[in-house]
Coordinates of C-alpha atoms in Angstrom, one line a residue:
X103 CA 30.2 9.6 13.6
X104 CA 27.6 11.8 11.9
X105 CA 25.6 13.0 14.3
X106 CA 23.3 16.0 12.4
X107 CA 19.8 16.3 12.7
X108 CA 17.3 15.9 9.6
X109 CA 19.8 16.0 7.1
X110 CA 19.0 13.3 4.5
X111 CA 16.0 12.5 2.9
X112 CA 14.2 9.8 0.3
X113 CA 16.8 11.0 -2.7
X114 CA 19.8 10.4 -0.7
X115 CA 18.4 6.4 0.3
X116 CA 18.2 6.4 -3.8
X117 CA 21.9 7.3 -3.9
X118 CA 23.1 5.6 -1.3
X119 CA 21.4 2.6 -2.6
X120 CA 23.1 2.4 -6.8
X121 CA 26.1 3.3 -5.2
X122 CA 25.7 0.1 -3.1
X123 CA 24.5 -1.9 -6.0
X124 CA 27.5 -0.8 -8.4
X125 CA 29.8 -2.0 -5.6
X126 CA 28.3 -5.4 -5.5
X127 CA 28.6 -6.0 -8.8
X128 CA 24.6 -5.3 -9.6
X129 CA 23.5 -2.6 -12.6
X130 CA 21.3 -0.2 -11.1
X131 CA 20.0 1.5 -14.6
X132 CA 19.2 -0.5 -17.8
X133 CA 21.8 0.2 -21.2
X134 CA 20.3 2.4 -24.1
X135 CA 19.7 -1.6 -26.2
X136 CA 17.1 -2.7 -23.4
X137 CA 15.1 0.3 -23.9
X138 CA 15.5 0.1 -27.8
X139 CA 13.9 -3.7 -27.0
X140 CA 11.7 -2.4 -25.1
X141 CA 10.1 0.2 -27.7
X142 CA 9.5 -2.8 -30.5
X143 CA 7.6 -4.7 -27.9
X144 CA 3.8 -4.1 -28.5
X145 CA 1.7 -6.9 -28.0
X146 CA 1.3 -9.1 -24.8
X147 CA 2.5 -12.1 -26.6
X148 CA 1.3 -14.4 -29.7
X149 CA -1.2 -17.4 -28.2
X150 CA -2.9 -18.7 -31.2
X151 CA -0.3 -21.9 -30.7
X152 CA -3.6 -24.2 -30.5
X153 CA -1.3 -25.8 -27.6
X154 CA -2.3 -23.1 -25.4
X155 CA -5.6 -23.4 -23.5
X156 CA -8.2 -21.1 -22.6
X157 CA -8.7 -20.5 -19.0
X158 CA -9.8 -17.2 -18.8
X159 CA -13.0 -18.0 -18.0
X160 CA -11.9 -19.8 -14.4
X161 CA -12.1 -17.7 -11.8
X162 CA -8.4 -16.6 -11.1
X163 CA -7.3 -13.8 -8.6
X164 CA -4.0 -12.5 -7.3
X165 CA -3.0 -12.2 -3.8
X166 CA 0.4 -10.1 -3.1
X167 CA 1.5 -7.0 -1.4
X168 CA -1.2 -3.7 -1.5
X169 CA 1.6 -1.7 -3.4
X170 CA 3.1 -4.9 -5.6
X171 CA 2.5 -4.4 -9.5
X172 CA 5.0 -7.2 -10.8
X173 CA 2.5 -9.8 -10.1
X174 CA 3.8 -12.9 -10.9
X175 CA 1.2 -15.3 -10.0
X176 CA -2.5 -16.7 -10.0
X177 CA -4.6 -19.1 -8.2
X178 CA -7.6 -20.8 -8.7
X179 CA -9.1 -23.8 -6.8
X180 CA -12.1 -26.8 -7.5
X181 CA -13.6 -29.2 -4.7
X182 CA -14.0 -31.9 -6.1
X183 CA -16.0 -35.2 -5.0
X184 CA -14.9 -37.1 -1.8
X185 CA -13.0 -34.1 0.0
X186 CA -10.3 -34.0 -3.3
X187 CA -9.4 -30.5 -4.6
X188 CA -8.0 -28.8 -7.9
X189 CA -5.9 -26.3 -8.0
X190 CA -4.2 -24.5 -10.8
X191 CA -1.5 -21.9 -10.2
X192 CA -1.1 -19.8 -13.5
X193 CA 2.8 -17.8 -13.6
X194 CA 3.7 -15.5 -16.4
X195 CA 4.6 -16.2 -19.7
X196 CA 7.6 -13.8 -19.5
X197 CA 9.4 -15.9 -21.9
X198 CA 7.2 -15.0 -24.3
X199 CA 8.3 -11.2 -24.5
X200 CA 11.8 -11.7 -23.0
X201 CA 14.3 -13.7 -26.0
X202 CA 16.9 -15.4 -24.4
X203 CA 20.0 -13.3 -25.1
X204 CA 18.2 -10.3 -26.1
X205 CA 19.3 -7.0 -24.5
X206 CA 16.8 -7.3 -21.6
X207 CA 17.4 -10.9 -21.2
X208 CA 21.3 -10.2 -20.7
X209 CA 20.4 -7.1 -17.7
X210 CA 17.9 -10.1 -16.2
X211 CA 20.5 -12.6 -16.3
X212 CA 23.4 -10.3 -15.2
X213 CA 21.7 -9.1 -11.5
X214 CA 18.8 -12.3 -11.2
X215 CA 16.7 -10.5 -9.2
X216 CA 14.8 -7.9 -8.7
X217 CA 16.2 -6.0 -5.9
X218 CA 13.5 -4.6 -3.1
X219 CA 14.2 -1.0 -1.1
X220 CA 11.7 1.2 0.4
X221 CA 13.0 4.1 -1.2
X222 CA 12.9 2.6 -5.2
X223 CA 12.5 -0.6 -6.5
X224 CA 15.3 -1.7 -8.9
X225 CA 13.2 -4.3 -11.1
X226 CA 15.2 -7.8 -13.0
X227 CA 12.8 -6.4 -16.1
X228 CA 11.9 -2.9 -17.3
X229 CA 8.8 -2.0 -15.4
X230 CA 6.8 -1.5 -18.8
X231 CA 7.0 -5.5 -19.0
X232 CA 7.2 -6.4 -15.1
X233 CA 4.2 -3.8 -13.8
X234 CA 2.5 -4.2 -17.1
X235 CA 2.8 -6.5 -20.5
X236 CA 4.5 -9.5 -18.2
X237 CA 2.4 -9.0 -15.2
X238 CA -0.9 -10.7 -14.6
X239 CA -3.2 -7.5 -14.1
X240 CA -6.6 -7.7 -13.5
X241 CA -9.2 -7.8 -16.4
X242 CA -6.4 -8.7 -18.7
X243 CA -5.7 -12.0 -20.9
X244 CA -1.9 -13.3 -20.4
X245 CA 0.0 -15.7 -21.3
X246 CA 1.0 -18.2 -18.5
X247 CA 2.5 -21.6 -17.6
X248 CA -0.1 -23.2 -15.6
X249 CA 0.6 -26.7 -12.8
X250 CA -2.8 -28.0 -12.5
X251 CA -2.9 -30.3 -9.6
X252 CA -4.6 -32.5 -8.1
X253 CA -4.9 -33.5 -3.8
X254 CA -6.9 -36.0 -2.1
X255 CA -8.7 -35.0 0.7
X256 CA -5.6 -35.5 3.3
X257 CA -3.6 -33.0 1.3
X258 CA -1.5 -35.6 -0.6
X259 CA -0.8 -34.7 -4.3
X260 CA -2.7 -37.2 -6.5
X261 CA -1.3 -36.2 -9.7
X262 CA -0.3 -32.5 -11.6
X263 CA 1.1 -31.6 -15.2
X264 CA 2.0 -28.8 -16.6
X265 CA 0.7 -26.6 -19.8
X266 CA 0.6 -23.1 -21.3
X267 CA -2.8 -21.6 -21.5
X268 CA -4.5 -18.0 -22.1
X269 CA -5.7 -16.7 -18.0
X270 CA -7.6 -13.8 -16.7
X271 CA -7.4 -12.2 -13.5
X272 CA -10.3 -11.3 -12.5
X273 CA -9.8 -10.0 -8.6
X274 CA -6.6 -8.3 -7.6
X275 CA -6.2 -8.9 -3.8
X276 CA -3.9 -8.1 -1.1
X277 CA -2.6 -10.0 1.8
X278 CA -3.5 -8.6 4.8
X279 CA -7.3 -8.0 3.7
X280 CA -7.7 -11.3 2.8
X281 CA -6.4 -12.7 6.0
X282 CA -7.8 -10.3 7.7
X283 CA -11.4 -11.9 5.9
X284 CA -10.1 -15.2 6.5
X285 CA -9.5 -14.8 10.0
X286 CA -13.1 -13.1 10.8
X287 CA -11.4 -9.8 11.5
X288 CA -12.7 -8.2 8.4
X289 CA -15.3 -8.0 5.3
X290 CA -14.3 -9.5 2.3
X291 CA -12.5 -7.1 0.1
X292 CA -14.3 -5.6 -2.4
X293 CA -12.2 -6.8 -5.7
X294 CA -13.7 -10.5 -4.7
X295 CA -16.8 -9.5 -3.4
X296 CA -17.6 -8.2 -7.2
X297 CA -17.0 -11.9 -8.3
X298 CA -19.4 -14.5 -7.8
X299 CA -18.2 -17.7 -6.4
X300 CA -15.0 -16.2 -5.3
X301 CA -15.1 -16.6 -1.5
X302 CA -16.4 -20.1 -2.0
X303 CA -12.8 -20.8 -4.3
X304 CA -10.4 -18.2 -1.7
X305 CA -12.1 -20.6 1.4
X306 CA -11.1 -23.5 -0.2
X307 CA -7.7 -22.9 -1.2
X308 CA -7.3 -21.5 2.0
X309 CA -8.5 -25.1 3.7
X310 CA -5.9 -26.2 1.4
X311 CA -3.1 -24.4 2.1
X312 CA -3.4 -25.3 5.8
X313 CA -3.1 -28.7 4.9
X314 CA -0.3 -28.8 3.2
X315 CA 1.3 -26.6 6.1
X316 CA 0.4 -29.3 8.5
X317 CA 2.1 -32.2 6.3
X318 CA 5.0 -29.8 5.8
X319 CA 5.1 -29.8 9.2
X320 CA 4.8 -33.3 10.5
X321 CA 7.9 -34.0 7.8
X322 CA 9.5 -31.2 9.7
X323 CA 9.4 -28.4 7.6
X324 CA 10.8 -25.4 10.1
X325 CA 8.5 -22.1 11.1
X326 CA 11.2 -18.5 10.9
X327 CA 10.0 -15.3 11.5
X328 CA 12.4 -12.4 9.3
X329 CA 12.9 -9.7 10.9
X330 CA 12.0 -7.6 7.9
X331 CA 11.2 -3.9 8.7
X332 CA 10.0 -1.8 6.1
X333 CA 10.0 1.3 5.9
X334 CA 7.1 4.2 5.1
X335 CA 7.2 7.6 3.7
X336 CA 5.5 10.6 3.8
X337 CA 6.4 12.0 0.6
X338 CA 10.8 12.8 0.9
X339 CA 10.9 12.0 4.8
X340 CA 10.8 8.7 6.2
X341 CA 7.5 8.2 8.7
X342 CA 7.9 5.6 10.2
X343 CA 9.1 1.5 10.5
X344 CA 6.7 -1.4 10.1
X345 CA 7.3 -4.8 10.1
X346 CA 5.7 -7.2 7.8
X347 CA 3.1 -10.2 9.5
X348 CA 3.1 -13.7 8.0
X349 CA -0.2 -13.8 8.4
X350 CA -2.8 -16.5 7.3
X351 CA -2.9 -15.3 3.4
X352 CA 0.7 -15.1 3.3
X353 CA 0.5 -19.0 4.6
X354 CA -1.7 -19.5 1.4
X355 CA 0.5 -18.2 -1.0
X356 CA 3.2 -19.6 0.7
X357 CA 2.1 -22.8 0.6
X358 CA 0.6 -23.1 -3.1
X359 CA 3.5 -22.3 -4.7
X360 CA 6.2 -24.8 -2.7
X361 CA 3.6 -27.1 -3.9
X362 CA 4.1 -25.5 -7.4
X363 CA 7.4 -25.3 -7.2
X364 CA 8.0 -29.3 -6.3
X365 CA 5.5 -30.6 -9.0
X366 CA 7.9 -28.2 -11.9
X367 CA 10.5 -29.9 -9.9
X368 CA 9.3 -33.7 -10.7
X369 CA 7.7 -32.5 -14.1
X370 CA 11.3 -32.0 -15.5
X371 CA 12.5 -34.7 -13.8
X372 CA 10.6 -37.2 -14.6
X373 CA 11.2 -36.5 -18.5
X374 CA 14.9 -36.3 -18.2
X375 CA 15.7 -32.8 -18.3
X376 CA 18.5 -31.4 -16.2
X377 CA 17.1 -28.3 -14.2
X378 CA 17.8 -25.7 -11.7
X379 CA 16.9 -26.6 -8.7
X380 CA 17.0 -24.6 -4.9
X381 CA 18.4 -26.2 -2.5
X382 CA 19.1 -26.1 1.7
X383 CA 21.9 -28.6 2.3
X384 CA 21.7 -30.3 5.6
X385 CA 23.2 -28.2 8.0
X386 CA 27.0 -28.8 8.6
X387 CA 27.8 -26.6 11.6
X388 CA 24.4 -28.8 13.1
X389 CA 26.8 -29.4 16.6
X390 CA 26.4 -25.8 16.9
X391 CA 22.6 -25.5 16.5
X392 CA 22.6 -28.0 19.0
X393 CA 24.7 -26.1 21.3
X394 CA 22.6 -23.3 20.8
X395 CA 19.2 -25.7 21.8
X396 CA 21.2 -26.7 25.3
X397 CA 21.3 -22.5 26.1
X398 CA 17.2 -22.9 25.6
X399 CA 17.7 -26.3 28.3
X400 CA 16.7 -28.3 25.2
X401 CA 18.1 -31.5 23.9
X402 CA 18.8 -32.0 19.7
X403 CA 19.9 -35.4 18.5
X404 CA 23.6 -35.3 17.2
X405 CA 22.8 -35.6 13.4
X406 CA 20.7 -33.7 11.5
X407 CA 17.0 -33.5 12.2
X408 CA 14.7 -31.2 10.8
X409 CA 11.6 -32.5 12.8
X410 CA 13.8 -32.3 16.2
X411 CA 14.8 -28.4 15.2
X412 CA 10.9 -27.9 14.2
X413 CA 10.0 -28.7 17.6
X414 CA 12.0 -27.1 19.5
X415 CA 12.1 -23.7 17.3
X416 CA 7.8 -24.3 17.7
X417 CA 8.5 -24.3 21.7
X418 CA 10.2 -21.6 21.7
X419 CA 8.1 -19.3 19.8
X420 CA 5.3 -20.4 22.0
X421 CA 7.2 -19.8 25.2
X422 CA 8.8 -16.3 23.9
X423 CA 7.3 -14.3 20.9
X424 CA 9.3 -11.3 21.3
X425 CA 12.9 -12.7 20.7
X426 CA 12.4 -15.5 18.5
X427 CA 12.7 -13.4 15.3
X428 CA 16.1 -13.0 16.8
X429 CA 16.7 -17.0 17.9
X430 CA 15.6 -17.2 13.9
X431 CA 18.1 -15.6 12.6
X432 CA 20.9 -17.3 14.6
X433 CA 19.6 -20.6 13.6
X434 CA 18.9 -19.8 9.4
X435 CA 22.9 -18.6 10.0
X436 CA 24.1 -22.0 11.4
X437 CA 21.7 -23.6 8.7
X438 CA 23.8 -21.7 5.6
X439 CA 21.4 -20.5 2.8
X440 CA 20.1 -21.2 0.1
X441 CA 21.6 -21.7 -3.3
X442 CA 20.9 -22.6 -7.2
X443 CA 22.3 -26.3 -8.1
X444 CA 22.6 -28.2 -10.9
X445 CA 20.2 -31.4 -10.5
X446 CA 20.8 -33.9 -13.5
X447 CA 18.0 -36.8 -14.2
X448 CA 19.1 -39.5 -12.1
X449 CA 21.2 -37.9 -9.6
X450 CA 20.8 -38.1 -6.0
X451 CA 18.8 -35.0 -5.1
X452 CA 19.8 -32.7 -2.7
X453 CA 16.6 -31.1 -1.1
X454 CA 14.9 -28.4 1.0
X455 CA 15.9 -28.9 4.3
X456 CA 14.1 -25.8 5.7
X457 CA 10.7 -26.8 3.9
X458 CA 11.3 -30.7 4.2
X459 CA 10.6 -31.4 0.5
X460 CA 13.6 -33.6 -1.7
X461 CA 12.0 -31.8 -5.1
X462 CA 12.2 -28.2 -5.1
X463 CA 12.9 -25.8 -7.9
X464 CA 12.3 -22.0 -8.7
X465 CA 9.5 -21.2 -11.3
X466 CA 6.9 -18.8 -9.5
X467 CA 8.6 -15.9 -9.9
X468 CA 9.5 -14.8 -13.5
X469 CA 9.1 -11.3 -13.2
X470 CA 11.5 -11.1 -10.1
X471 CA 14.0 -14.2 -10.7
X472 CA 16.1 -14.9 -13.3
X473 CA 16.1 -18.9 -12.3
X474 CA 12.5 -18.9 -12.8
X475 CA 13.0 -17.8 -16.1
X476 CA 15.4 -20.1 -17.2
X477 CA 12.9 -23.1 -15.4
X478 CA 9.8 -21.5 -17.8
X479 CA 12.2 -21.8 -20.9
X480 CA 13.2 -25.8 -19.9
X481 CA 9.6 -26.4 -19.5
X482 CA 8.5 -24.2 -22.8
X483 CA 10.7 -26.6 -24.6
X484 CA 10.0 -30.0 -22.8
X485 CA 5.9 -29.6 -24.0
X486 CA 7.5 -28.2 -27.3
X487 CA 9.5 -31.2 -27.8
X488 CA 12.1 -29.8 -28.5
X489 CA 16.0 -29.5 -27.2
X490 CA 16.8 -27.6 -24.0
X491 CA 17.6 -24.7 -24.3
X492 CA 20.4 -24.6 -21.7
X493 CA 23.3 -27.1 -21.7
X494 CA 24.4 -28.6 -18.6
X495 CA 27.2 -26.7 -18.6
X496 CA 25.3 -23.6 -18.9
X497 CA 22.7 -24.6 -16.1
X498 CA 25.9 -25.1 -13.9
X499 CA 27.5 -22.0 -14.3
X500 CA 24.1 -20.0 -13.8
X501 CA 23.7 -21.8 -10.8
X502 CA 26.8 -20.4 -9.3
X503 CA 25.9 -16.9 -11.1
X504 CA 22.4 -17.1 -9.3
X505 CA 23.5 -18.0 -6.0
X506 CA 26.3 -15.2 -6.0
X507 CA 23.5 -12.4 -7.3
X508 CA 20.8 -13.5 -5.0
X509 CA 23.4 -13.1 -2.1
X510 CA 24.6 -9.7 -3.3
X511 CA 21.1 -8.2 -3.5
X512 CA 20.3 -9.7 -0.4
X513 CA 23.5 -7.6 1.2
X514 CA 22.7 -4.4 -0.7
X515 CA 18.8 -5.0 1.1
X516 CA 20.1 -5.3 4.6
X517 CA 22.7 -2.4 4.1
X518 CA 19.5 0.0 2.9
X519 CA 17.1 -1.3 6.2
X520 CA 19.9 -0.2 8.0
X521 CA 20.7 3.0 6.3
X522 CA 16.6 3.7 6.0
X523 CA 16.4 3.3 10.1
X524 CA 19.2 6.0 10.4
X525 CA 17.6 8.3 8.7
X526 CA 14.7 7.7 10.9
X527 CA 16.3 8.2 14.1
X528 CA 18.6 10.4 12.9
X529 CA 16.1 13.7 13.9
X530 CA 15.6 11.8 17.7
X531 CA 19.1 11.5 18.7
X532 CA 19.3 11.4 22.8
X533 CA 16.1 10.1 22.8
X534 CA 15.6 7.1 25.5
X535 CA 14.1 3.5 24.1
X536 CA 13.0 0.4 25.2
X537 CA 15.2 -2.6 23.9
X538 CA 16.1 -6.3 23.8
X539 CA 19.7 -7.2 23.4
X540 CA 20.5 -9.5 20.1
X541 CA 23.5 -10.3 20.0
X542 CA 27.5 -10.7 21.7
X543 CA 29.7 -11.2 19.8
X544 CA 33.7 -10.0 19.6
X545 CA 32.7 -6.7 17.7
X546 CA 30.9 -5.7 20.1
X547 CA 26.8 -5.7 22.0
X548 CA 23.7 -5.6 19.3
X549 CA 21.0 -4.8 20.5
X550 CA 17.1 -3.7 18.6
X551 CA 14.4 -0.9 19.6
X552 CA 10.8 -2.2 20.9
X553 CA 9.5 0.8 18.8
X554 CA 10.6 1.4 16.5
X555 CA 12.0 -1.7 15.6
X556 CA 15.4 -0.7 14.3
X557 CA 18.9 -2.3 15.1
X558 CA 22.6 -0.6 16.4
X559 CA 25.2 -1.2 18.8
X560 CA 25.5 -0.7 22.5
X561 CA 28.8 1.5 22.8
X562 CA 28.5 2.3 26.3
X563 CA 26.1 -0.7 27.8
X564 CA 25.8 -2.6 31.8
X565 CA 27.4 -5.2 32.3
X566 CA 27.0 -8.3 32.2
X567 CA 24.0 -8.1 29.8
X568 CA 23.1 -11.3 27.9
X569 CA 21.3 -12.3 24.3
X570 CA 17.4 -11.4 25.0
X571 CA 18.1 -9.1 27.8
X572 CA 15.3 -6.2 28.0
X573 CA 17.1 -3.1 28.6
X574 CA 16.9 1.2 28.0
X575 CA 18.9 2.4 25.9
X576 CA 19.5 6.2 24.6
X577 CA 20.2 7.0 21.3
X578 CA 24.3 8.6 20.9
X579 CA 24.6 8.8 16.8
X580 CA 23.5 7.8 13.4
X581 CA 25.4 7.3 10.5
X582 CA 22.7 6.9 7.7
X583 CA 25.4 6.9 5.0
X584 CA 26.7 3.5 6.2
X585 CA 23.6 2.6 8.0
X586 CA 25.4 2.9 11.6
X587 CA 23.1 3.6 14.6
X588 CA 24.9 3.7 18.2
X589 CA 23.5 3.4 21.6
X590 CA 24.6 3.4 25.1
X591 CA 22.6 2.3 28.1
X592 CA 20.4 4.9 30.0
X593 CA 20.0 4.9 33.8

């Protein structure tokens, strides 16, 4: 176990990071034909088809991370008589730069994803489309695939379709400053201060957006917390470890673009067009999850109940803050993710089970997913009229292709959090920490840091020690290389 003091920096997280991504089958660095692509691409895209409309004049914004360039999305909202609102949700027009088995479309199809680490980002697209021609910047007209919907004043859809049009977004925003204004903890940021009639619109797709989380809710849509650290740098050393709030803007965009996500969903659907769709099957290994509720003293029926789960996973977060990010991940285990499926017209839909919606596909996302770009192309040539573009087949194959990706960047992002906290404590080794335990299991004791929150075994621990146990701990060794941090118990 490597136990030396301040010896890797930012470069070596880089390193340590393509070497991960080669091994999982992902391409790290684009081939010499995506950048040839890339150099005849000029222009943001061709929209004098007089089927695209002209919404730049609405008054769109974008709410995402404070460093996130790729932006994907825009929102816009209406009241409307008798409590009703409009909402449009505009998502780039990638499609219109990106061929479909051009050399940039094949790197975008072979990893799926963009893949996130705090030391570099490894984009789906070259960042000269993703940060710039594809993305919706401010004070710049793009081409989009807008869902114009319709609720009544409970929240329930009324009606939505689905166009391209010409957008403009005209306030660049960030999450926790507009929750921050939301929640009456702060001033309203700047960007949307310099647009009239933008709080008005933010308030009410914020109203909305609470809404629909209560009806989610009530159908027994189920409330995680991630425990997703992230870390910060100051310039080659790492600073420190943060983890991310799901705060109330977060919620918003959360909530607008399931809503989104179903209407594409029942759009393609309801013209007979096979589709992509994502899908949480109901949980097999639900006995356990039960099992796992009679620990808490808690009672789950013996089939499948999302409302039930809901309940008691709300109970628990109320009675116990601090560990449920833990009690999360235990239960989104037993629940088995997410995956791509093939969903034909007329077929017995699988469903969401985590967000309690039967319709449910991936098309907010473009920039970052490769299924959303395959769902903009099936909708590009549904209002085209013309043939899909994918076979069914094709869809099926990706599906499997997508799934497996998703799940290997997802690995190669756990392995860097882990590698990234080693090199933070790697400088404070037998240092003594506050600590909850996390897990038992036959490899041995888990447990994670108060502050900073960063996870590692218990070599040397008391016994008997349980899951949510508070306990000191003192830092033995780190192995940033393979993201191993080791504890044993101080006195």
């Amino acid at each position: 176990m490597q136990t030396n003091h301040n010896v890797h920096h930012r470069s070596d997280l880089v390193r340590i990071a393509i070497q991960t991504m080669s091994e999982r089958g992902l391409l790290p660095e684009f081939a010499p034909a995506v950048d040839r692509q890339l150099a005849g691409i000029t222009a943001t895209g061709d929209s004098a088809d007089p089927a695209v409309h002209d919404l730049t004049a609405l008054l769109w914004c974008s709410i995402d991370n404070d460093d996130s360039l790729d932006l994907d999305q825009l929102t816009v909202s209406e009241a409307l008589p008798n409590g009703s609102v409009r909402l449009w949700v505009a998502i780039a027009d990638v499609d219109a730069l990106v061929p479909r088995d051009s050399p940039i479309d094949q790197h975008a199809s072979t990893n799926t994803t963009s893949v996130y680490t705090s030391a570099r980002i490894f984009p789906m697209l070259p960042e000269r489309l993703s940060t710039d021609l594809t993305s919706l910047n401010p004070q710049q007209d793009r081409l989009a695939m807008v869902t114009e919907m319709v609720f009544h004043a409970d929240a329930s859809l009324a009606g939505s379709t689905v166009y391209r049009a010409k957008v403009r977004n005209h306030a660049k925003l960030a999450y926790d400053a507009v929750s921050a204004w939301l929640t009456g903890q702060g001033a309203l940021p700047a960007e949307a201060a310099a647009v009239p009639g933008m709080d008005a619109q933010l308030r009410t797709q914020d109203a909305l957006a609470q809404q629909l989380r209560a009806r989610r809710h009530t159908a027994g849509a189920l409330e995680f917390e991630s425990f997703q650290p992230r870390v910060v740098f100051d310039g080659e050393r790492v600073s420190d470890i943060r983890l991310q709030e799901h705060n109330r803007a977060r919620q918003l965009i959360e909530e607008v673009m399931i809503a989104t996500n179903t209407c594409t969903a029942r759009y393609l659907a309801g013209r007979g067009i096979a589709s992509l769709r994502r899908v949480v099957r109901s949980p097999e290994r639900w006995l356990r999850i039960v099992a796992v509720a009679k620990e808490y003293g808690e009672v789950l029926p013996p089939d499948p109940d999302s409302k039930a789960l809901e309940d008691f996973l709300a109970k628990r977060h109320r009675a116990d803050p601090l560990r449920f990010a833990d009690l999360s991940l235990v239960i989104v285990k037993l629940m088995g993710r997410g995956e791509y499926v093939l969903e034909t017209p007329g077929s017995l839909a699988v469903g969401h089970f985590g967000l309690a919606v039967t319709d449910y596909t991936h098309s907010t996302a473009p920039n970052r997913r490769f299924p959303d770009l395959i769902t903009a192309r099936l909708l590009k040539a549904t209002l085209a009229h013309q043939p899909a573009p994918y076979s069914n087949a094709e869809l099926d194959a990706l599906a499997t292709h997508c799934t497996r990706q998703e799940d290997a960047a997802q690995k190669v992002e756990r392995q860097m959090r882990k590698s990234e906290a080693a090199l933070l404590l790697e400088s404070r080794i037998g240092e003594r920490f506050d600590a909850v335990v996390t897990g038992n299991a036959a490899d041995g004791m888990w447990v994670r840091l108060l502050n900073p929150p960063a996870e590692g075994k218990l070599l040397r621990g008391l016994s008997p020690l349980k899951v949510g146990d508070k306990i000191r701990v003192k830092l033995l060794a780190t192995n940033v290389e393979r993201g191993f941090i080791d504890f044993e118990a101080a006195q």
